[in-house]
Rosetta silent file (secondary structure, phi, psi, omega in degrees, C-alpha in Angstrom):
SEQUENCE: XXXXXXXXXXXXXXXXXXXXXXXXXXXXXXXXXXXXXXXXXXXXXXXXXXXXXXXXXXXXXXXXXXXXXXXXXXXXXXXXXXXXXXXXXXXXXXXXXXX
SCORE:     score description
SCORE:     0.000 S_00000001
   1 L     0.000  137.711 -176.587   -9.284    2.125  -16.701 S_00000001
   2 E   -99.651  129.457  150.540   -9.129   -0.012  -13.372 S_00000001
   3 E  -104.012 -165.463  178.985   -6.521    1.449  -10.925 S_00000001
   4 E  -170.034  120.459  174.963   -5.358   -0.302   -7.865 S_00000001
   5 E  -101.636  125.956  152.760   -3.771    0.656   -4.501 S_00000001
   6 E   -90.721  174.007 -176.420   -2.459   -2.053   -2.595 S_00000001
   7 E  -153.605  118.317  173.594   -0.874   -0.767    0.863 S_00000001
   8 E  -127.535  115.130  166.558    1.732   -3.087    2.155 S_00000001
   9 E   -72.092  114.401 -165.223    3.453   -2.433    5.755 S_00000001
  10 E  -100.894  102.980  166.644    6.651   -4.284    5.256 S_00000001
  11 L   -21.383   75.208  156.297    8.691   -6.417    8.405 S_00000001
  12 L    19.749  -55.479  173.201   12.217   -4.648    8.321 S_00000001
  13 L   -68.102  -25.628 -173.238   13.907   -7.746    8.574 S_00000001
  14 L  -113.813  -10.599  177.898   12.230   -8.967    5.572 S_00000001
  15 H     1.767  -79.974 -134.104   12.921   -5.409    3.461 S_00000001
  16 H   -78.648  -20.058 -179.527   15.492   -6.873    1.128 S_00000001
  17 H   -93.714  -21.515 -177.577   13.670  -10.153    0.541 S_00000001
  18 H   -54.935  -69.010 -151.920   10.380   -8.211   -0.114 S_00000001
  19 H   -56.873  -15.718 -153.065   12.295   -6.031   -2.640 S_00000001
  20 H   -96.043  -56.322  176.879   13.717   -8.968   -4.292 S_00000001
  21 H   -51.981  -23.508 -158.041   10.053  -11.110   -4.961 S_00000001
  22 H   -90.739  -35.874  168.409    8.661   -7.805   -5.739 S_00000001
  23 H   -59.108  -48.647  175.831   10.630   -6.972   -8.462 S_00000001
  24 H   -64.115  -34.513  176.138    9.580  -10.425  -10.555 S_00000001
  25 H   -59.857  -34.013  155.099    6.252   -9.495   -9.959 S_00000001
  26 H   -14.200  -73.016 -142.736    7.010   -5.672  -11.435 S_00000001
  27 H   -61.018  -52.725 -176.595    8.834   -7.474  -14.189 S_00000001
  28 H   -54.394  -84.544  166.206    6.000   -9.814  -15.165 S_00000001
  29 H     5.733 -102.481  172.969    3.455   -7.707  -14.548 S_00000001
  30 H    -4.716  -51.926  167.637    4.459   -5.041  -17.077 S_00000001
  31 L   -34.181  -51.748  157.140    4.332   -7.856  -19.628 S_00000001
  32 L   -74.921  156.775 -169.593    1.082   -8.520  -19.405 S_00000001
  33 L   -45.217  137.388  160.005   -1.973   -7.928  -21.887 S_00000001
  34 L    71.166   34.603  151.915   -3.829   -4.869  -20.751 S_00000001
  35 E   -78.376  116.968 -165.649   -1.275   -3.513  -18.534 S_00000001
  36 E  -137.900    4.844  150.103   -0.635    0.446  -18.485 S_00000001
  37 E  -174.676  170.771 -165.919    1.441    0.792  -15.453 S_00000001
  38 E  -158.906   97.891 -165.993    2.831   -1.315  -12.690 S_00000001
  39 E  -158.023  150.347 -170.786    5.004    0.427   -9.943 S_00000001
  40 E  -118.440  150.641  148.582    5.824    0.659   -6.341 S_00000001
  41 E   -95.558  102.673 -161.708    6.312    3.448   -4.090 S_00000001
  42 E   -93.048  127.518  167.307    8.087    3.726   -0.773 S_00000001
  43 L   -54.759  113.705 -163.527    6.382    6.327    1.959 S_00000001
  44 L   -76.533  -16.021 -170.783    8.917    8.828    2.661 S_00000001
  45 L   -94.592  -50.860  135.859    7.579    9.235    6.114 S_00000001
  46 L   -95.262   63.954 -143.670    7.689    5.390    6.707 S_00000001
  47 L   -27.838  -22.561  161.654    9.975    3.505    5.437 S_00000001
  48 L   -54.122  -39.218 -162.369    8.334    0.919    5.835 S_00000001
  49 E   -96.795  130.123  167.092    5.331    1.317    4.299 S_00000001
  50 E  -148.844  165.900 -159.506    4.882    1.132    0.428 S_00000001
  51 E  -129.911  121.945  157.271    1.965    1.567   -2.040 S_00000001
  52 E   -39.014  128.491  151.994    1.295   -0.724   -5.247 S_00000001
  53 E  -146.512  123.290 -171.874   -0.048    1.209   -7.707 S_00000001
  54 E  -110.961  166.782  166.812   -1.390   -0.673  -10.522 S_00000001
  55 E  -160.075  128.480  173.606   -3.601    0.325  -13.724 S_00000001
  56 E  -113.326  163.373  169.214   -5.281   -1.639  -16.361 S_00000001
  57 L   -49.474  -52.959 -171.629   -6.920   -1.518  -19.486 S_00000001
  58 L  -152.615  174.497  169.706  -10.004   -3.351  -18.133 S_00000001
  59 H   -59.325  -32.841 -172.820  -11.580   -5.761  -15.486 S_00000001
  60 H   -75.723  -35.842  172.775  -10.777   -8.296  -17.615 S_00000001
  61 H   -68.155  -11.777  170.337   -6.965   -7.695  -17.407 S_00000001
  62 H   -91.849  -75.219 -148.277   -7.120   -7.538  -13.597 S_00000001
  63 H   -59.776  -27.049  148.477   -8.761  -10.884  -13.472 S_00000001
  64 H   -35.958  -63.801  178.915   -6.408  -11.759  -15.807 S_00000001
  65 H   -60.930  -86.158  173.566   -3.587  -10.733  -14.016 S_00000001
  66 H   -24.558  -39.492  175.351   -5.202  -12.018  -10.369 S_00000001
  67 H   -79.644  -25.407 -148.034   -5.252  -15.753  -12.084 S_00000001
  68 L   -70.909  171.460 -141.165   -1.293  -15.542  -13.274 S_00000001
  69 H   -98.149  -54.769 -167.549    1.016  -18.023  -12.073 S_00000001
  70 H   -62.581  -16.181 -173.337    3.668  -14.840  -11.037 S_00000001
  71 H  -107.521  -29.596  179.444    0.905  -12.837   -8.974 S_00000001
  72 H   -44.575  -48.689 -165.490   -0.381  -16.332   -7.311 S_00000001
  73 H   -71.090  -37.564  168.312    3.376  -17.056   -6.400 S_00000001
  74 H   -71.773  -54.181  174.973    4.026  -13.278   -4.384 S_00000001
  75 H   -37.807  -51.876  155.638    0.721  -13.931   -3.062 S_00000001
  76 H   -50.196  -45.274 -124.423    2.310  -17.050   -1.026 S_00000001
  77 H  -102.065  -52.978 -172.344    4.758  -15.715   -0.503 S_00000001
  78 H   -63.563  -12.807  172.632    3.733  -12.141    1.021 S_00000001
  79 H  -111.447   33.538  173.658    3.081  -12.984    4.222 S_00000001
  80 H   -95.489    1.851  176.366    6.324  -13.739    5.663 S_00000001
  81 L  -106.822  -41.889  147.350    6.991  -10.209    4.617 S_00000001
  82 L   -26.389  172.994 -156.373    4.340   -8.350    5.779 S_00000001
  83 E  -174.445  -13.274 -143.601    4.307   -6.297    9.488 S_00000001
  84 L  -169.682  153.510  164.367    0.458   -6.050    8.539 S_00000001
  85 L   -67.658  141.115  169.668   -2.745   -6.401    7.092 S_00000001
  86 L   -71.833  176.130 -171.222   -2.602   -5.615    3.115 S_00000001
  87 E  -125.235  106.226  177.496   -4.833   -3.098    2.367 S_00000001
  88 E  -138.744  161.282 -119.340   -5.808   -2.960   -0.893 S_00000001
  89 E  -170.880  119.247  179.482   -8.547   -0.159   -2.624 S_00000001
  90 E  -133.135  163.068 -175.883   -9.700   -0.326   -6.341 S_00000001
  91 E  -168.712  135.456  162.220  -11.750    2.125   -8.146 S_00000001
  92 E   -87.685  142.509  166.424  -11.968    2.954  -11.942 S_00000001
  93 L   -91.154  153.268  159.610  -10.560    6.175  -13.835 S_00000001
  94 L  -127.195  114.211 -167.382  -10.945    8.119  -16.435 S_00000001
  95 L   -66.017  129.914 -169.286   -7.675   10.047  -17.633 S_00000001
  96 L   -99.906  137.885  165.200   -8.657   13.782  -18.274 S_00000001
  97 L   -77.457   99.737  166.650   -7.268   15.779  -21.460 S_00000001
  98 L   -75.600  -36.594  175.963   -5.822   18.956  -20.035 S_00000001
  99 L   -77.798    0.000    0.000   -4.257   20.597  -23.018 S_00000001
C-alpha cells in the first residue's frame, strides 16, 4: 500500500475557496481504481494548516491518479490558495493484523 502526506499551509482569505476545490478532488478521488482512502485533516493547533492523507492499492494507482484530469485541475489551481510551500512525503505500508 502507497500512503501519502501532502502538507498544505492554507492563505485565510482563500479558506473557503480551498475547501470548495478540495472537496471535488475528495469526491473524485474516492472513485478511483485502486483507491482505499482519500481524506483531509485540519491541524487543531493551526488552523490553517491541513494534511492530505491519501492511500492506494499500488504505484500504479498513484500514477494513475497523478495523470487524472480532476488532480491536474486542483493542481492549477492550488496556488492561489496556498500561504506556502506544499510539502508532500510518500512512503509504503503494510497494515498489521492485531487481533
Amino acid at each position: 500500500m502507497i500512503i501519502t502526506h501532502a502538507e498544505l499551509q492554507v492563505n485565510p482569505a482563500k479558506e473557503e475557496e480551498f475547501l470548495a476545490e478540495i472537496r471535488t478532488l475528495i469526491a473524485a478521488s474516492k472513485q478511483e481504481e485502486g483507491n482505499v482512502d482519500y481524506s483531509l485533516k485540519r491541524d487543531v493547533e493551526n488552523p490553517n494548516h491541513f494534511t492530505m492523507i491519501e492511500m492506494w492499492k499500488d504505484m500504479d494507482a498513484v500514477q494513475s491518479h497523478n495523470n487524472s484530469e480532476h488532480f491536474k485541475a486542483f493542481g492549477a489551481k492550488a496556488q492561489a490558495f496556498l500561504a506556502g510551500p506544499l510539502a508532500v512525503r510518500m512512503f509504503e505500508g503494510q497494515e498489521l493484523k492485531l487481533s
